[in-house]
Amino acid sequence: MNEEQNNRADSRFIIVKQKEREITEETGVFEDSFELETMSLLFFEAVARANYTGPTANAGIRVKLTVNGNLQALNQSFEAQSNTIDFWASAATTMLLPQGHHTVRAERLNNQVTGGYYLRASYVVISS
């Protein structure tokens, strides 16, 4: 495919909606809603981090992605008992969405973590 053909192929798709947010609060939640006029493709991902420092404990985090209230992706980071440890987890999903109203939500769920809170979530919706 030459450059001109490649540019025409790329122009068949448009970005309908996109958003990215970084959250450093203890309650790591990203949520957004949007309307689609046609069937579209959603790319949705999140990366989460937190740490634990204290007496020996079994701590960890989960990152959960939901679309319209339905679980689409989940990942977790838990370690054996420790007194100082960092946790990282990420999740991603790609799916076709029909016309209508949609809500995406990324959430970091904490289990006995004490700081270093971070969640970065982003999505892009494309359509032809």
Coordinates of C-alpha atoms in Angstrom, one line a residue:
M1 CA 0.0 0.0 0.0
N2 CA 1.5 3.4 -0.9
E3 CA 1.3 6.5 1.3
E4 CA -1.7 7.9 -0.5
Q5 CA -3.7 4.7 -0.2
N6 CA -2.7 4.5 3.5
N7 CA -3.9 8.0 4.2
R8 CA -7.3 7.3 2.5
A9 CA -7.7 4.1 4.6
D10 CA -6.9 6.0 7.8
S11 CA -9.5 8.7 6.9
R12 CA -12.3 6.2 6.9
F13 CA -12.3 6.1 10.6
I14 CA -13.0 9.1 12.9
I15 CA -12.4 9.4 16.7
V16 CA -15.9 9.9 18.1
K17 CA -14.8 10.3 21.8
Q18 CA -11.6 10.0 23.8
K19 CA -10.6 10.7 27.3
E20 CA -7.7 10.1 29.6
R21 CA -7.3 10.8 33.3
E22 CA -4.8 10.2 36.1
I23 CA -6.0 9.8 39.7
T24 CA -3.8 9.8 42.7
E25 CA -6.5 9.7 45.4
E26 CA -7.2 6.7 47.6
T27 CA -10.5 6.1 45.9
G28 CA -9.3 5.4 42.4
V29 CA -12.3 5.7 40.1
F30 CA -12.6 6.9 36.5
E31 CA -16.1 7.1 35.0
D32 CA -17.4 8.7 31.8
S33 CA -20.6 8.5 29.7
F34 CA -21.2 9.2 26.0
E35 CA -23.8 8.9 23.2
L36 CA -23.1 7.0 20.0
E37 CA -25.0 7.7 16.8
T38 CA -23.7 4.5 15.1
M39 CA -22.0 1.3 16.0
S40 CA -18.5 2.1 17.1
L41 CA -15.3 0.4 18.4
L42 CA -14.2 1.0 22.0
F43 CA -10.6 0.7 23.1
F44 CA -10.5 1.0 27.0
E45 CA -7.5 0.5 29.3
A46 CA -6.3 1.2 32.8
V47 CA -3.1 0.9 34.8
A48 CA -3.2 1.0 38.6
R49 CA -0.6 1.2 41.4
A50 CA -0.5 1.3 45.2
N51 CA 1.9 0.3 47.9
Y52 CA 1.8 -1.2 51.4
T53 CA 4.1 -0.3 54.3
G54 CA 3.4 -1.5 57.8
P55 CA 3.2 -4.7 59.8
T56 CA 3.3 -7.9 57.8
A57 CA 0.0 -8.3 55.9
N58 CA -1.4 -9.8 52.8
A59 CA -2.2 -6.7 50.7
G60 CA -2.8 -6.0 47.1
I61 CA -4.9 -4.2 44.4
R62 CA -7.4 -5.0 41.6
V63 CA -8.1 -3.0 38.5
K64 CA -11.6 -3.5 37.1
L65 CA -13.1 -2.3 33.8
T66 CA -16.8 -2.2 33.3
V67 CA -18.8 -1.0 30.3
N68 CA -22.5 -0.3 30.9
G69 CA -22.2 -2.0 34.3
N70 CA -20.9 -5.2 32.9
L71 CA -17.4 -6.5 33.9
Q72 CA -15.2 -6.6 30.8
A73 CA -11.7 -6.9 32.2
L74 CA -10.1 -7.6 35.7
N75 CA -6.6 -8.0 36.9
Q76 CA -5.0 -8.1 40.3
S77 CA -1.7 -7.9 42.1
F78 CA -1.4 -9.6 45.4
E79 CA 1.8 -10.9 47.1
A80 CA 2.5 -13.2 50.1
Q81 CA 2.7 -11.5 53.4
S82 CA 5.1 -8.6 53.4
N83 CA 5.7 -5.3 55.2
T84 CA 6.8 -3.1 52.3
I85 CA 5.7 -3.8 48.7
D86 CA 4.5 -2.0 45.5
F87 CA 1.6 -3.4 43.5
W88 CA 0.9 -2.8 39.8
A89 CA -2.0 -4.1 37.8
S90 CA -3.5 -3.3 34.4
A91 CA -6.4 -4.3 32.3
A92 CA -7.7 -3.6 28.7
T93 CA -10.7 -4.4 26.6
T94 CA -11.8 -3.8 23.0
M95 CA -15.4 -4.2 22.0
L96 CA -18.1 -3.1 19.5
L97 CA -20.7 -0.8 21.0
P98 CA -24.2 -0.3 19.5
Q99 CA -25.8 3.1 18.9
G100 CA -27.0 4.7 22.2
H101 CA -25.8 5.7 25.6
H102 CA -22.8 4.1 27.2
T103 CA -20.8 4.4 30.4
V104 CA -17.2 3.2 31.0
R105 CA -15.7 2.8 34.4
A106 CA -12.2 1.9 35.6
E107 CA -11.7 1.3 39.3
R108 CA -8.7 0.5 41.5
L109 CA -9.8 -1.7 44.4
N110 CA -7.5 -1.5 47.4
N111 CA -6.9 -4.3 49.9
Q112 CA -4.9 -3.0 52.9
V113 CA -2.7 -0.7 50.9
T114 CA -1.4 2.4 52.5
G115 CA -0.3 4.9 49.8
G116 CA 1.2 5.5 46.4
Y117 CA -2.3 5.6 45.0
Y118 CA -2.4 5.9 41.2
L119 CA -4.9 5.0 38.4
R120 CA -4.6 6.1 34.8
A121 CA -7.5 5.2 32.6
S122 CA -8.2 6.1 29.0
Y123 CA -10.5 5.2 26.2
V124 CA -10.9 5.9 22.5
V125 CA -14.1 5.3 20.5
I126 CA -13.8 5.2 16.7
S127 CA -16.4 4.9 14.0
S128 CA -16.5 4.9 10.2

